């Protein structure tokens, strides 16, 4: 079974630009989560998508947004990039927590975003 | 909101010894507590988890205990091996919201 995949592996942008990160969940998983892992700050929850809808959002500004497609893959967009957005962005997926009573989240390898 | 604190931040043990990492959480509604292992440059890997209706769970050399009254849970690694060297994260989640709140991580170094 293929795990969660993310692209690109690395992304270098300049301040003020926009970044788009992509995630494909494990087959059969319907929920996708995005987390930010900044150096020294641990893992911070960004967004949760389920069945194409945004279900929950962490304490991040509106310039962090995303969407989930009908095939359950997801995209994270970061607008007006700032230097402090440099981090590893991790995507995770899970089965439908409401239907399957499953809480387990499985992570992808991440996209390393560097803002210069 | 939920707050998870994790201790210690670094832990150095001799190969073969045991390692214990402790986490406390603030929200009594949290009901699922996973542990992740993250090796350098790799993704966080779910290694064990426990639900609030269970006090202890074991899987080979690793075990997790939960004390709901005190709102703390711990990871125990026995007979540590060099490949156990990694950063370990605890997390907590509520019944609704599906948002994992992570502890700050523990860097474990197993010395041969």
mmCIF file of C-alpha atoms in Angstrom:
data_model
loop_
_atom_site.group_PDB
_atom_site.id
_atom_site.type_symbol
_atom_site.label_atom_id
_atom_site.label_comp_id
_atom_site.label_asym_id
_atom_site.label_seq_id
_atom_site.Cartn_x
_atom_site.Cartn_y
_atom_site.Cartn_z
ATOM 1 C CA UNK A 1 0.000 0.000 0.000
ATOM 2 C CA UNK A 2 1.416 3.360 -1.016
ATOM 3 C CA UNK A 3 1.789 5.921 1.732
ATOM 4 C CA UNK A 4 0.999 9.611 1.718
ATOM 5 C CA UNK A 5 2.894 11.407 -1.032
ATOM 6 C CA UNK A 6 3.785 15.080 -1.299
ATOM 7 C CA UNK A 7 5.241 17.295 -3.985
ATOM 8 C CA UNK A 8 7.503 19.032 -4.503
ATOM 9 C CA UNK A 9 10.172 17.802 -2.098
ATOM 10 C CA UNK A 10 11.780 21.213 -1.927
ATOM 11 C CA UNK A 11 10.492 24.639 -2.897
ATOM 12 C CA UNK A 12 12.398 27.894 -2.885
ATOM 13 C CA UNK A 13 10.486 31.143 -3.148
ATOM 14 C CA UNK A 14 11.152 34.799 -2.530
ATOM 15 C CA UNK A 15 9.277 36.961 -0.077
ATOM 16 C CA UNK A 16 5.904 38.090 -1.380
ATOM 17 C CA UNK A 17 5.479 35.197 -3.814
ATOM 18 C CA UNK A 18 2.915 32.413 -3.597
ATOM 19 C CA UNK A 19 3.653 28.740 -2.918
ATOM 20 C CA UNK A 20 1.521 25.728 -3.800
ATOM 21 C CA UNK A 21 2.126 22.401 -2.110
ATOM 22 C CA UNK A 22 0.409 19.148 -3.041
ATOM 23 C CA UNK A 23 -0.576 16.012 -1.181
ATOM 24 C CA UNK A 24 -2.038 12.653 -2.138
ATOM 25 C CA UNK A 25 -3.520 10.628 0.726
ATOM 26 C CA UNK A 26 -3.361 6.909 1.293
ATOM 27 C CA UNK A 27 -5.877 5.111 -0.885
ATOM 28 C CA UNK A 28 -9.184 4.896 0.963
ATOM 29 C CA UNK A 29 -8.438 7.825 3.238
ATOM 30 C CA UNK A 30 -10.811 10.759 2.957
ATOM 31 C CA UNK A 31 -9.356 13.224 5.471
ATOM 32 C CA UNK A 32 -6.265 15.298 4.812
ATOM 33 C CA UNK A 33 -4.426 17.412 7.358
ATOM 34 C CA UNK A 34 -1.679 19.980 6.954
ATOM 35 C CA UNK A 35 0.923 20.731 9.607
ATOM 36 C CA UNK A 36 3.826 23.138 9.740
ATOM 37 C CA UNK A 37 7.095 22.013 11.297
ATOM 38 C CA UNK A 38 9.262 25.053 11.763
ATOM 39 C CA UNK A 39 12.714 24.709 13.256
ATOM 40 C CA UNK A 40 12.471 24.637 17.020
ATOM 41 C CA UNK A 41 8.693 25.056 17.040
ATOM 42 C CA UNK A 42 7.477 21.491 16.746
ATOM 43 C CA UNK A 43 4.441 20.513 14.714
ATOM 44 C CA UNK A 44 1.633 23.040 14.398
ATOM 45 C CA UNK A 45 -1.777 22.184 12.980
ATOM 46 C CA UNK A 46 -2.750 24.206 9.908
ATOM 47 C CA UNK A 47 -5.846 22.777 8.224
ATOM 48 C CA UNK A 48 -8.110 19.731 8.073
ATOM 49 C CA UNK A 49 -10.084 18.773 4.970
ATOM 50 C CA UNK A 50 -12.688 16.066 4.768
ATOM 51 C CA UNK A 51 -14.996 15.296 1.852
ATOM 52 C CA UNK A 52 -13.878 18.448 0.094
ATOM 53 C CA UNK A 53 -14.716 20.745 3.001
ATOM 54 C CA UNK A 54 -12.470 22.644 5.387
ATOM 55 C CA UNK A 55 -13.354 21.186 8.809
ATOM 56 C CA UNK A 56 -10.905 22.917 11.111
ATOM 57 C CA UNK A 57 -8.225 25.532 10.988
ATOM 58 C CA UNK A 58 -5.247 26.275 13.205
ATOM 59 C CA UNK A 59 -3.976 29.653 14.372
ATOM 60 C CA UNK A 60 -2.560 30.771 11.052
ATOM 61 C CA UNK A 61 -3.400 33.877 8.996
ATOM 62 C CA UNK A 62 -5.840 33.700 6.049
ATOM 63 C CA UNK A 63 -2.976 33.753 3.546
ATOM 64 C CA UNK A 64 -2.644 30.054 4.391
ATOM 65 C CA UNK A 65 -5.428 28.312 2.500
ATOM 66 C CA UNK A 66 -6.089 25.123 0.681
ATOM 67 C CA UNK A 67 -8.570 22.828 -0.877
ATOM 68 C CA UNK A 68 -9.391 19.174 -1.310
ATOM 69 C CA UNK A 69 -10.246 17.702 -4.665
ATOM 70 C CA UNK A 70 -12.871 15.031 -5.483
ATOM 71 C CA UNK A 71 -10.134 12.362 -5.487
ATOM 72 C CA UNK A 72 -9.263 13.461 -1.902
ATOM 73 C CA UNK A 73 -5.887 14.900 -2.845
ATOM 74 C CA UNK A 74 -5.198 18.316 -1.424
ATOM 75 C CA UNK A 75 -3.363 21.508 -2.111
ATOM 76 C CA UNK A 76 -1.966 24.030 0.368
ATOM 77 C CA UNK A 77 -1.492 27.581 -0.843
ATOM 78 C CA UNK A 78 0.549 30.165 0.968
ATOM 79 C CA UNK A 79 0.181 33.706 -0.345
ATOM 80 C CA UNK A 80 2.385 36.744 0.266
ATOM 81 C CA UNK A 81 5.220 34.579 1.579
ATOM 82 C CA UNK A 82 7.168 35.818 4.563
ATOM 83 C CA UNK A 83 10.600 34.708 5.732
ATOM 84 C CA UNK A 84 9.093 33.011 8.784
ATOM 85 C CA UNK A 85 7.034 30.746 6.524
ATOM 86 C CA UNK A 86 10.216 28.759 5.889
ATOM 87 C CA UNK A 87 9.469 25.322 7.317
ATOM 88 C CA UNK A 88 8.733 21.710 6.551
ATOM 89 C CA UNK A 89 5.066 21.335 5.569
ATOM 90 C CA UNK A 90 3.693 17.925 6.376
ATOM 91 C CA UNK A 91 0.521 16.404 5.058
ATOM 92 C CA UNK A 92 -1.235 13.561 6.848
ATOM 93 C CA UNK A 93 -4.264 11.467 6.000
ATOM 94 C CA UNK A 94 -6.738 9.326 7.850
ATOM 95 C CA UNK A 95 -9.879 7.323 7.354
ATOM 96 C CA UNK A 96 -13.162 9.095 7.968
ATOM 97 C CA UNK A 97 -13.198 9.605 11.732
ATOM 98 C CA UNK A 98 -16.985 9.766 11.866
ATOM 99 C CA UNK A 99 -17.663 6.705 9.736
ATOM 100 C CA UNK A 100 -14.701 4.555 10.739
ATOM 101 C CA UNK A 101 -14.019 5.828 14.281
ATOM 102 C CA UNK A 102 -10.416 6.078 13.175
ATOM 103 C CA UNK A 103 -8.134 8.733 14.581
ATOM 104 C CA UNK A 104 -4.814 7.475 13.208
ATOM 105 C CA UNK A 105 -3.041 10.029 11.042
ATOM 106 C CA UNK A 106 -0.253 8.959 8.708
ATOM 107 C CA UNK A 107 2.244 11.494 7.483
ATOM 108 C CA UNK A 108 3.853 12.154 4.146
ATOM 109 C CA UNK A 109 7.544 13.035 3.729
ATOM 110 C CA UNK A 110 6.884 16.757 3.658
ATOM 111 C CA UNK A 111 7.735 19.708 1.438
ATOM 112 C CA UNK A 112 10.631 21.851 2.579
ATOM 113 C CA UNK A 113 9.691 25.476 1.806
ATOM 114 C CA UNK A 114 12.468 28.038 1.910
ATOM 115 C CA UNK A 115 11.591 31.718 1.618
ATOM 116 C CA UNK A 116 14.452 34.071 0.788
ATOM 117 C CA UNK B 1 -7.475 25.131 23.454
ATOM 118 C CA UNK B 2 -5.497 21.975 24.129
ATOM 119 C CA UNK B 3 -1.921 22.278 25.370
ATOM 120 C CA UNK B 4 0.503 19.346 25.460
ATOM 121 C CA UNK B 5 3.769 19.529 27.353
ATOM 122 C CA UNK B 6 6.506 16.956 26.842
ATOM 123 C CA UNK B 7 9.539 16.135 28.996
ATOM 124 C CA UNK B 8 12.438 15.777 28.784
ATOM 125 C CA UNK B 9 13.463 17.670 25.659
ATOM 126 C CA UNK B 10 16.581 15.512 25.308
ATOM 127 C CA UNK B 11 17.325 12.054 26.645
ATOM 128 C CA UNK B 12 20.578 10.138 26.409
ATOM 129 C CA UNK B 13 20.631 6.458 27.377
ATOM 130 C CA UNK B 14 23.025 3.547 27.097
ATOM 131 C CA UNK B 15 22.094 0.794 24.711
ATOM 132 C CA UNK B 16 20.012 -1.782 26.545
ATOM 133 C CA UNK B 17 18.665 0.664 29.124
ATOM 134 C CA UNK B 18 15.070 1.898 29.256
ATOM 135 C CA UNK B 19 13.823 5.314 28.146
ATOM 136 C CA UNK B 20 10.740 7.089 29.447
ATOM 137 C CA UNK B 21 9.124 10.186 27.964
ATOM 138 C CA UNK B 22 6.258 11.949 29.726
ATOM 139 C CA UNK B 23 3.506 14.191 28.400
ATOM 140 C CA UNK B 24 0.743 16.122 30.086
ATOM 141 C CA UNK B 25 -2.365 17.511 28.422
ATOM 142 C CA UNK B 26 -4.785 20.195 29.481
ATOM 143 C CA UNK B 27 -8.121 19.321 27.867
ATOM 144 C CA UNK B 28 -9.986 16.554 29.690
ATOM 145 C CA UNK B 29 -12.038 15.973 26.507
ATOM 146 C CA UNK B 30 -8.978 14.605 24.687
ATOM 147 C CA UNK B 31 -9.483 10.922 24.038
ATOM 148 C CA UNK B 32 -6.746 9.709 21.689
ATOM 149 C CA UNK B 33 -3.015 9.895 22.325
ATOM 150 C CA UNK B 34 -0.540 8.859 19.609
ATOM 151 C CA UNK B 35 3.234 8.768 19.678
ATOM 152 C CA UNK B 36 5.334 9.524 16.621
ATOM 153 C CA UNK B 37 8.978 8.804 15.915
ATOM 154 C CA UNK B 38 10.797 11.113 13.521
ATOM 155 C CA UNK B 39 14.248 10.203 12.307
ATOM 156 C CA UNK B 40 16.424 12.898 10.821
ATOM 157 C CA UNK B 41 15.078 14.032 7.461
ATOM 158 C CA UNK B 42 12.176 11.595 7.536
ATOM 159 C CA UNK B 43 8.451 11.759 8.098
ATOM 160 C CA UNK B 44 6.880 11.327 11.561
ATOM 161 C CA UNK B 45 5.988 7.664 11.939
ATOM 162 C CA UNK B 46 3.116 6.517 14.150
ATOM 163 C CA UNK B 47 4.631 3.966 16.534
ATOM 164 C CA UNK B 48 1.923 3.435 19.143
ATOM 165 C CA UNK B 49 -1.283 5.033 20.328
ATOM 166 C CA UNK B 50 -3.790 4.739 23.136
ATOM 167 C CA UNK B 51 -7.402 5.687 23.608
ATOM 168 C CA UNK B 52 -8.865 7.174 26.743
ATOM 169 C CA UNK B 53 -10.739 4.001 27.656
ATOM 170 C CA UNK B 54 -7.461 2.067 27.964
ATOM 171 C CA UNK B 55 -4.819 2.463 30.678
ATOM 172 C CA UNK B 56 -1.889 0.744 29.047
ATOM 173 C CA UNK B 57 -0.872 -0.643 25.681
ATOM 174 C CA UNK B 58 2.239 -2.559 24.713
ATOM 175 C CA UNK B 59 3.847 -3.452 21.395
ATOM 176 C CA UNK B 60 7.069 -5.404 21.682
ATOM 177 C CA UNK B 61 9.650 -3.064 23.263
ATOM 178 C CA UNK B 62 7.429 -0.019 23.458
ATOM 179 C CA UNK B 63 4.521 0.692 25.774
ATOM 180 C CA UNK B 64 2.298 3.632 26.532
ATOM 181 C CA UNK B 65 0.471 4.333 29.786
ATOM 182 C CA UNK B 66 -2.348 6.808 30.351
ATOM 183 C CA UNK B 67 -3.560 8.387 33.571
ATOM 184 C CA UNK B 68 -6.766 10.241 32.740
ATOM 185 C CA UNK B 69 -7.207 11.613 36.239
ATOM 186 C CA UNK B 70 -3.812 13.252 36.225
ATOM 187 C CA UNK B 71 -4.022 14.006 32.484
ATOM 188 C CA UNK B 72 -0.677 12.544 31.632
ATOM 189 C CA UNK B 73 0.636 9.750 29.433
ATOM 190 C CA UNK B 74 4.056 8.225 28.975
ATOM 191 C CA UNK B 75 6.078 6.313 26.414
ATOM 192 C CA UNK B 76 8.327 3.534 27.649
ATOM 193 C CA UNK B 77 11.029 1.999 25.479
ATOM 194 C CA UNK B 78 12.795 -1.043 26.906
ATOM 195 C CA UNK B 79 16.089 -2.607 25.800
ATOM 196 C CA UNK B 80 16.941 0.460 23.741
ATOM 197 C CA UNK B 81 18.917 0.023 20.535
ATOM 198 C CA UNK B 82 20.877 2.563 18.446
ATOM 199 C CA UNK B 83 18.064 2.582 15.874
ATOM 200 C CA UNK B 84 15.746 3.975 18.557
ATOM 201 C CA UNK B 85 17.685 7.253 18.290
ATOM 202 C CA UNK B 86 15.223 9.831 16.926
ATOM 203 C CA UNK B 87 12.896 12.630 17.985
ATOM 204 C CA UNK B 88 9.713 11.385 19.609
ATOM 205 C CA UNK B 89 6.507 13.436 19.671
ATOM 206 C CA UNK B 90 3.452 12.851 21.786
ATOM 207 C CA UNK B 91 0.095 14.260 20.737
ATOM 208 C CA UNK B 92 -3.477 14.536 21.883
ATOM 209 C CA UNK B 93 -6.762 14.820 20.040
ATOM 210 C CA UNK B 94 -10.334 15.513 21.030
ATOM 211 C CA UNK B 95 -13.362 13.608 19.919
ATOM 212 C CA UNK B 96 -14.296 16.415 17.555
ATOM 213 C CA UNK B 97 -12.072 18.714 15.571
ATOM 214 C CA UNK B 98 -9.617 16.006 14.586
ATOM 215 C CA UNK B 99 -6.714 18.359 15.253
ATOM 216 C CA UNK B 100 -3.579 16.767 16.661
ATOM 217 C CA UNK B 101 -1.884 18.940 19.272
ATOM 218 C CA UNK B 102 1.741 17.946 19.605
ATOM 219 C CA UNK B 103 4.196 18.121 22.435
ATOM 220 C CA UNK B 104 7.515 19.837 21.808
ATOM 221 C CA UNK B 105 9.385 16.604 21.104
ATOM 222 C CA UNK B 106 12.098 14.597 22.853
ATOM 223 C CA UNK B 107 15.423 13.957 21.170
ATOM 224 C CA UNK B 108 16.518 10.461 22.211
ATOM 225 C CA UNK B 109 20.107 9.370 21.753
ATOM 226 C CA UNK B 110 21.002 5.738 22.373
ATOM 227 C CA UNK B 111 24.717 5.341 22.914
ATOM 228 C CA UNK B 112 26.245 2.003 21.908
#
